[in-house]
Every structure is written in C-alpha cells, then in structure tokens.
Coordinates of N, CA and C in Angstrom, one line a residue:
M559 N 10.6 5.5 154.3 CA 11.1 6.6 153.5 C 12.5 6.9 153.9
T560 N 12.9 6.7 155.2 CA 14.2 7.0 155.6 C 15.3 6.1 155.0
V561 N 14.9 4.8 154.6 CA 15.8 4.0 153.9 C 16.2 4.6 152.6
F562 N 15.1 5.0 151.9 CA 15.4 5.6 150.5 C 16.2 6.9 150.7
R563 N 15.9 7.7 151.7 CA 16.7 8.9 151.9 C 18.1 8.6 152.2
F564 N 18.4 7.5 153.0 CA 19.7 7.1 153.3 C 20.5 6.6 152.1
L565 N 19.8 5.8 151.2 CA 20.4 5.3 150.0 C 20.7 6.5 149.0
D566 N 19.7 7.4 149.0 CA 19.9 8.6 148.1 C 21.1 9.4 148.6
R567 N 21.2 9.7 149.8 CA 22.3 10.5 150.3 C 23.6 9.8 150.2
S568 N 23.6 8.5 150.5 CA 24.9 7.7 150.3 C 25.3 7.6 148.9
L569 N 24.4 7.3 148.0 CA 24.8 7.2 146.6 C 25.4 8.5 146.1
F570 N 24.7 9.6 146.3 CA 25.2 10.9 145.8 C 26.4 11.4 146.5
R571 N 26.6 11.0 147.8 CA 27.8 11.3 148.5 C 29.0 10.6 147.8
L572 N 28.8 9.3 147.5 CA 29.8 8.5 146.8 C 30.1 9.2 145.4
V573 N 29.0 9.5 144.7 CA 29.2 10.2 143.4 C 30.0 11.5 143.5
S574 N 29.7 12.2 144.5 CA 30.4 13.5 144.8 C 31.9 13.2 145.1
I575 N 32.2 12.2 145.9 CA 33.6 11.9 146.2 C 34.4 11.4 145.0
V576 N 33.7 10.6 144.2 CA 34.4 10.1 143.0 C 34.6 11.2 142.0
T577 N 33.6 12.1 141.9 CA 33.8 13.3 141.0 C 34.9 14.2 141.4
Q578 N 35.0 14.4 142.7 CA 36.1 15.3 143.3 C 37.5 14.6 143.0
L579 N 37.5 13.3 143.2 CA 38.8 12.6 142.9 C 39.2 12.7 141.5
L580 N 38.2 12.5 140.6 CA 38.5 12.6 139.2 C 38.9 14.0 138.8
I581 N 38.3 15.1 139.3 CA 38.8 16.4 138.9 C 40.2 16.7 139.5
L582 N 40.4 16.1 140.7 CA 41.8 16.3 141.2 C 42.8 15.5 140.4
S583 N 42.5 14.3 139.9 CA 43.4 13.6 139.1 C 43.6 14.3 137.7
A584 N 42.6 14.9 137.2 CA 42.7 15.7 135.9 C 43.6 16.8 136.1
V585 N 43.5 17.6 137.2 CA 44.4 18.7 137.5 C 45.8 18.2 137.7
A586 N 46.0 17.2 138.4 CA 47.3 16.6 138.7 C 48.0 16.2 137.4
A587 N 47.2 15.5 136.5 CA 47.8 15.0 135.2 C 48.1 16.2 134.3
G588 N 47.2 17.2 134.3 CA 47.5 18.4 133.5 C 48.7 19.1 134.0
F589 N 48.9 19.2 135.3 CA 50.0 19.9 135.9 C 51.3 19.1 135.5
Y590 N 51.2 17.7 135.6 CA 52.4 16.9 135.3 C 52.7 17.1 133.8
Q591 N 51.7 17.2 132.9 CA 51.9 17.3 131.5 C 52.7 18.6 131.2
V592 N 52.3 19.7 131.9 CA 53.0 21.0 131.7 C 54.5 20.9 132.2
I593 N 54.7 20.3 133.3 CA 56.0 20.2 133.9 C 56.9 19.3 133.0
A594 N 56.3 18.1 132.5 CA 57.0 17.2 131.7 C 57.4 17.8 130.4
R595 N 56.5 18.6 129.8 CA 56.7 19.1 128.5 C 57.7 20.3 128.5
F596 N 57.5 21.2 129.4 CA 58.2 22.5 129.4 C 59.4 22.5 130.3
V597 N 59.4 21.7 131.3 CA 60.6 21.7 132.3 C 61.5 20.6 131.9
L598 N 60.9 19.4 131.9 CA 61.7 18.2 131.6 C 62.0 17.9 130.1
E599 N 61.2 18.6 129.3 CA 61.3 18.5 127.8 C 61.1 17.1 127.4
S600 N 60.3 16.4 128.0 CA 59.9 15.0 127.7 C 58.5 14.8 127.9
P601 N 57.6 15.2 127.0 CA 56.2 15.1 127.3 C 55.7 13.7 127.5
A602 N 54.8 13.5 128.4 CA 54.2 12.2 128.6 C 52.9 12.1 127.7
D603 N 52.8 10.9 127.1 CA 51.7 10.8 126.2 C 50.4 10.4 126.9
W604 N 50.5 9.9 128.1 CA 49.3 9.4 128.8 C 48.6 10.5 129.5
S605 N 49.2 11.6 129.9 CA 48.6 12.6 130.8 C 47.5 13.3 130.1
E606 N 47.7 13.6 128.8 CA 46.6 14.3 128.1 C 45.4 13.5 127.9
A607 N 45.6 12.2 127.6 CA 44.4 11.3 127.5 C 43.7 11.1 128.8
W608 N 44.5 10.9 129.9 CA 43.9 10.8 131.2 C 43.1 12.0 131.6
T609 N 43.7 13.2 131.3 CA 43.0 14.4 131.7 C 41.7 14.5 131.0
R610 N 41.7 14.2 129.7 CA 40.5 14.3 128.9 C 39.4 13.3 129.4
A611 N 39.9 12.0 129.6 CA 38.9 11.0 130.1 C 38.4 11.3 131.5
S612 N 39.2 11.8 132.4 CA 38.7 12.1 133.7 C 37.8 13.3 133.7
L613 N 38.0 14.3 132.8 CA 37.1 15.4 132.8 C 35.8 15.1 132.2
I614 N 35.8 14.1 131.2 CA 34.5 13.7 130.7 C 33.7 13.0 131.8
W615 N 34.4 12.1 132.5 CA 33.7 11.4 133.6 C 33.2 12.5 134.7
T616 N 34.0 13.5 134.9 CA 33.6 14.5 135.9 C 32.4 15.2 135.5
V617 N 32.3 15.5 134.2 CA 31.1 16.2 133.7 C 29.9 15.3 133.8
M618 N 30.0 14.1 133.4 CA 28.8 13.2 133.4 C 28.3 12.9 134.8
L619 N 29.3 12.8 135.7 CA 28.8 12.6 137.1 C 28.4 13.9 137.7
G620 N 29.0 15.0 137.3 CA 28.6 16.3 137.8 C 27.2 16.7 137.4
V621 N 26.8 16.2 136.2 CA 25.4 16.4 135.8 C 24.4 15.8 136.8
A622 N 24.7 14.6 137.2 CA 23.8 14.0 138.2 C 23.8 14.8 139.5
L623 N 24.9 15.2 139.9 CA 25.0 16.0 141.2 C 24.2 17.3 141.0
A624 N 24.3 17.9 139.9 CA 23.6 19.2 139.7 C 22.1 19.0 139.7
F625 N 21.7 17.9 139.0 CA 20.2 17.6 139.0 C 19.7 17.3 140.4
R626 N 20.6 16.6 141.2 CA 20.1 16.3 142.5 C 19.9 17.5 143.4
Q627 N 20.6 18.6 143.1 CA 20.4 19.8 143.8 C 19.3 20.7 143.2
G628 N 18.7 20.2 142.1 CA 17.5 20.9 141.5 C 17.9 21.8 140.4
A629 N 19.1 21.7 139.8 CA 19.6 22.5 138.7 C 19.1 21.9 137.4
M630 N 17.8 22.0 137.2 CA 17.2 21.4 136.0 C 16.4 22.4 135.2
L631 N 15.9 22.0 134.1 CA 15.1 22.8 133.3 C 13.9 23.4 134.1
S632 N 13.9 24.7 134.2 CA 12.9 25.3 135.0 C 12.3 26.5 134.3
V633 N 11.1 26.8 134.4 CA 10.5 27.9 133.8 C 10.0 28.9 134.9
E634 N 11.0 29.6 135.4 CA 10.8 30.5 136.6 C 9.6 31.4 136.5
M635 N 9.5 32.1 135.3 CA 8.5 33.1 135.1 C 7.1 32.4 135.2
L636 N 7.0 31.3 134.4 CA 5.7 30.6 134.4 C 5.4 30.0 135.8
H637 N 6.4 29.5 136.5 CA 6.3 29.0 137.8 C 5.8 30.0 138.8
S638 N 6.3 31.2 138.7 CA 5.8 32.3 139.6 C 4.4 32.8 139.4
F639 N 3.9 32.6 138.2 CA 2.5 33.0 137.9 C 1.5 32.0 138.3
L640 N 1.9 30.7 138.5 CA 0.9 29.6 138.7 C 0.6 29.5 140.2
G641 N -0.6 28.9 140.4 CA -1.0 28.6 141.8 C -0.3 27.4 142.3
P642 N -0.4 27.0 143.6 CA 0.3 25.9 144.1 C 0.0 24.5 143.4
R643 N -1.2 24.3 143.0 CA -1.6 23.1 142.4 C -1.0 23.0 141.0
N644 N -1.1 24.1 140.2 CA -0.5 24.2 138.9 C 1.0 24.2 138.9
K645 N 1.6 24.7 139.9 CA 3.1 24.7 140.1 C 3.5 23.3 140.1
R646 N 2.8 22.4 140.9 CA 3.2 21.0 141.0 C 3.0 20.3 139.7
W647 N 2.0 20.7 139.0 CA 1.7 20.1 137.7 C 2.9 20.4 136.7
L648 N 3.3 21.7 136.8 CA 4.5 22.1 135.9 C 5.7 21.3 136.3
E649 N 5.9 21.1 137.6 CA 7.0 20.3 138.0 C 7.0 18.8 137.5
H650 N 5.7 18.3 137.4 CA 5.6 17.0 136.8 C 6.0 17.0 135.3
V651 N 5.6 18.0 134.6 CA 5.9 18.2 133.2 C 7.4 18.3 133.0
I652 N 8.0 19.1 133.9 CA 9.5 19.2 133.8 C 10.2 17.9 134.1
L653 N 9.7 17.1 135.1 CA 10.2 15.8 135.4 C 10.1 14.9 134.2
V654 N 9.0 14.9 133.5 CA 8.8 14.0 132.4 C 9.8 14.4 131.2
I655 N 9.9 15.7 131.0 CA 10.8 16.2 129.9 C 12.3 15.8 130.3
C656 N 12.7 16.0 131.5 CA 14.1 15.7 131.9 C 14.3 14.2 131.8
V657 N 13.4 13.4 132.3 CA 13.6 12.0 132.3 C 13.7 11.4 130.9
A658 N 12.8 12.0 130.0 CA 12.8 11.5 128.6 C 14.1 11.9 128.0
F659 N 14.6 13.1 128.2 CA 15.8 13.5 127.5 C 17.0 12.7 128.1
L660 N 17.1 12.6 129.4 CA 18.2 11.8 130.0 C 18.1 10.4 129.6
G661 N 16.9 9.8 129.5 CA 16.8 8.4 129.0 C 17.3 8.3 127.6
F662 N 17.0 9.2 126.8 CA 17.5 9.2 125.4 C 19.0 9.3 125.4
M663 N 19.5 10.2 126.2 CA 21.0 10.3 126.2 C 21.7 9.0 126.7
A664 N 21.1 8.4 127.7 CA 21.6 7.1 128.3 C 21.6 6.1 127.2
W665 N 20.5 6.0 126.4 CA 20.4 5.0 125.3 C 21.4 5.3 124.3
A666 N 21.5 6.6 123.8 CA 22.5 6.9 122.8 C 23.9 6.7 123.3
G667 N 24.2 7.0 124.6 CA 25.5 6.7 125.1 C 25.8 5.2 125.2
G668 N 24.8 4.4 125.5 CA 25.0 3.0 125.5 C 25.3 2.5 124.1
Q669 N 24.6 3.0 123.1 CA 24.9 2.6 121.7 C 26.3 2.9 121.3
M670 N 26.8 4.1 121.7 CA 28.1 4.5 121.3 C 29.2 3.7 122.1
T671 N 28.9 3.4 123.3 CA 29.8 2.5 124.1 C 30.0 1.2 123.5
W672 N 28.9 0.6 123.0 CA 28.9 -0.7 122.4 C 29.7 -0.6 121.0
R673 N 29.5 0.4 120.3 CA 30.2 0.5 119.0 C 31.7 0.7 119.1
V674 N 32.2 1.3 120.2 CA 33.6 1.6 120.3 C 34.3 0.6 121.2
R675 N 33.6 -0.5 121.6 CA 34.2 -1.4 122.6 C 35.5 -2.0 122.2
F676 N 35.8 -2.1 120.9 CA 37.1 -2.7 120.5 C 38.2 -1.7 120.2
Q677 N 37.9 -0.4 120.3 CA 38.9 0.6 120.1 C 39.6 0.9 121.4
T678 N 40.9 1.1 121.2 CA 41.7 1.3 122.5 C 42.3 2.7 122.4
M679 N 42.6 3.2 123.6 CA 43.3 4.5 123.7 C 44.8 4.1 123.7
P680 N 45.5 4.4 122.7 CA 46.9 4.0 122.6 C 47.8 4.4 123.8
S681 N 47.6 5.6 124.3 CA 48.5 6.1 125.3 C 48.1 5.5 126.7
L682 N 46.9 5.1 126.9 CA 46.5 4.5 128.1 C 46.3 3.0 128.1
E683 N 46.3 2.5 126.9 CA 46.2 1.0 126.6 C 45.0 0.4 127.3
F684 N 43.8 1.1 127.2 CA 42.6 0.4 127.6 C 41.5 0.9 126.6
S685 N 40.4 0.2 126.6 CA 39.3 0.5 125.7 C 38.7 1.9 125.9
I686 N 38.5 2.5 124.8 CA 37.9 3.9 124.9 C 36.4 3.8 125.3
S687 N 35.9 2.6 125.3 CA 34.5 2.4 125.8 C 34.4 2.7 127.3
W688 N 35.5 2.7 128.0 CA 35.5 3.1 129.5 C 35.3 4.6 129.6
V689 N 35.6 5.3 128.6 CA 35.3 6.7 128.6 C 33.8 6.9 128.2
Y690 N 33.4 6.3 127.1 CA 32.1 6.4 126.6 C 31.0 5.9 127.6
I691 N 31.3 5.0 128.4 CA 30.3 4.4 129.3 C 29.9 5.5 130.4
S692 N 30.7 6.5 130.5 CA 30.4 7.6 131.4 C 29.0 8.2 131.0
I693 N 28.7 8.2 129.8 CA 27.5 8.9 129.3 C 26.2 8.1 129.9
P694 N 26.1 6.8 129.6 CA 24.9 6.1 130.2 C 24.9 6.1 131.7
I695 N 26.1 5.9 132.3 CA 26.1 5.9 133.8 C 25.7 7.3 134.4
G696 N 26.3 8.3 133.8 CA 25.9 9.7 134.3 C 24.5 10.0 134.1
M697 N 23.9 9.6 132.9 CA 22.5 9.9 132.6 C 21.6 9.1 133.5
V698 N 21.9 7.8 133.8 CA 21.0 7.0 134.7 C 21.1 7.6 136.1
L699 N 22.3 8.0 136.6 CA 22.4 8.7 137.9 C 21.6 10.0 137.9
A700 N 21.6 10.7 136.7 CA 20.9 12.0 136.6 C 19.4 11.7 136.7
I701 N 18.9 10.6 136.1 CA 17.5 10.3 136.2 C 17.1 10.0 137.6
L702 N 18.0 9.2 138.3 CA 17.7 9.0 139.7 C 17.7 10.3 140.5
A703 N 18.6 11.2 140.2 CA 18.6 12.5 140.9 C 17.4 13.3 140.6
V704 N 16.9 13.3 139.4 CA 15.7 14.1 139.1 C 14.5 13.6 139.8
V705 N 14.4 12.3 139.8 CA 13.3 11.6 140.5 C 13.3 11.9 142.0
A706 N 14.5 11.8 142.6 CA 14.7 12.0 144.0 C 14.4 13.4 144.4
F707 N 14.8 14.4 143.5 CA 14.5 15.8 143.8 C 13.0 16.0 143.7
W708 N 12.4 15.5 142.7 CA 11.0 15.6 142.5 C 10.2 15.0 143.7
A709 N 10.7 13.8 144.2 CA 10.0 13.1 145.3 C 10.0 13.9 146.6
E710 N 10.9 14.8 146.7 CA 11.0 15.6 147.9 C 9.8 16.6 148.1
G711 N 9.0 16.7 147.0 CA 7.8 17.5 147.1 C 8.0 18.8 146.4
P712 N 7.0 19.7 146.5 CA 7.1 21.0 145.8 C 8.4 21.8 146.1
R713 N 8.9 22.3 145.1 CA 10.2 23.1 145.3 C 9.9 24.4 145.9
K714 N 10.9 24.9 146.6 CA 10.8 26.2 147.2 C 11.2 27.3 146.1
A715 N 10.5 28.4 146.2 CA 10.9 29.5 145.3 C 12.3 30.0 145.5
I716 N 13.0 30.2 144.5 CA 14.3 30.8 144.6 C 14.3 32.3 144.2
V717 N 14.6 33.1 145.2 CA 14.6 34.5 145.0 C 16.0 35.0 144.9
D718 N 16.3 35.6 143.7 CA 17.7 36.2 143.5 C 17.6 37.7 143.4
D719 N 18.1 38.3 144.4 CA 18.1 39.8 144.5 C 19.3 40.5 143.9
T720 N 20.0 39.7 143.1 CA 21.2 40.3 142.5 C 20.8 41.3 141.5
V721 N 21.5 42.5 141.6 CA 21.3 43.6 140.7 C 22.3 43.5 139.6
I722 N 21.9 43.4 138.4 CA 22.9 43.3 137.3 C 23.2 44.7 136.7

C-alpha cells in the first residue's frame, strides 16, 4: 500500500506544481498584455490566447486536485443521518456517480480534441487540440483522485461552526 500512497502523493504533487506554474504564467501573460496594450501601445496577440489556454489547463488540473482533497458531490445532511455502514454505502454511490460523470467528460473531451486536431491557434501557432486535451487529461486525473480519496476509507465528518 505504501507504493500506491507514494505514487498518489508524487502524481498529485506534480499536478499541483504544474497547476501553480500555469496560473503563474497566466498572471504574467495577462500582466504583460496590460502593459503592452496601455503602456507600450503595442498589444501582443499571443498573451491573451496563452492566458486563456493556461487558465483552461489550470481549471482542468485543479479539478483533479480538488477531488483529491475530497471536494466532491456530497450529501452532508443525508450523510449525518446515516449509520456508519450506510455512510460508507453512500460514499460508494457518490464514487460511482462521480466516476461515471468524469468518465463521460473525459470521453466527450477526447471526442472534441480529436475533432479540432487540425485547427490552429493563429496567435500561438499550435493546434488548439493542445488546449482541448486538458479536458480528458484533467478528468482522468480526477477519476484517479476520486478513487484514491475513496480508498483512504470512510471520510471524517466536516463540522463547520461558521455563523452566517
């Protein structure tokens, strides 16, 4: 089990680092776009496309990171009413629903990636399929994350004492 835990931690640590670098590059490209447009009065055509592409990748990879932390479909009220055995059963149902949805999204994203493989992003001069492929990659990583979270065993109750 420790090998799987090591692979899990290593994979999602790498995903986290890549996601952080992508968000940093999106911020830098957006900042450059503002400076180029309003200070230098010579807007760059690549920065907006890069910002959009890197933010899309950030979201798709971020979904996997969120699922790994347990931020998934949850029915807190129902979960709190159930006994320990039924709580685990509910977690199985949630796992199946999440994996089915993410699997469908991965399939649909793969179909879209295949359809647009010959289209290019003029300002960046590479195929737009490199942006679309973030959908199936992110969803497959999210499936791995959901299964890894589920495999850790019954989840702990989250108590939020925040007064609204």
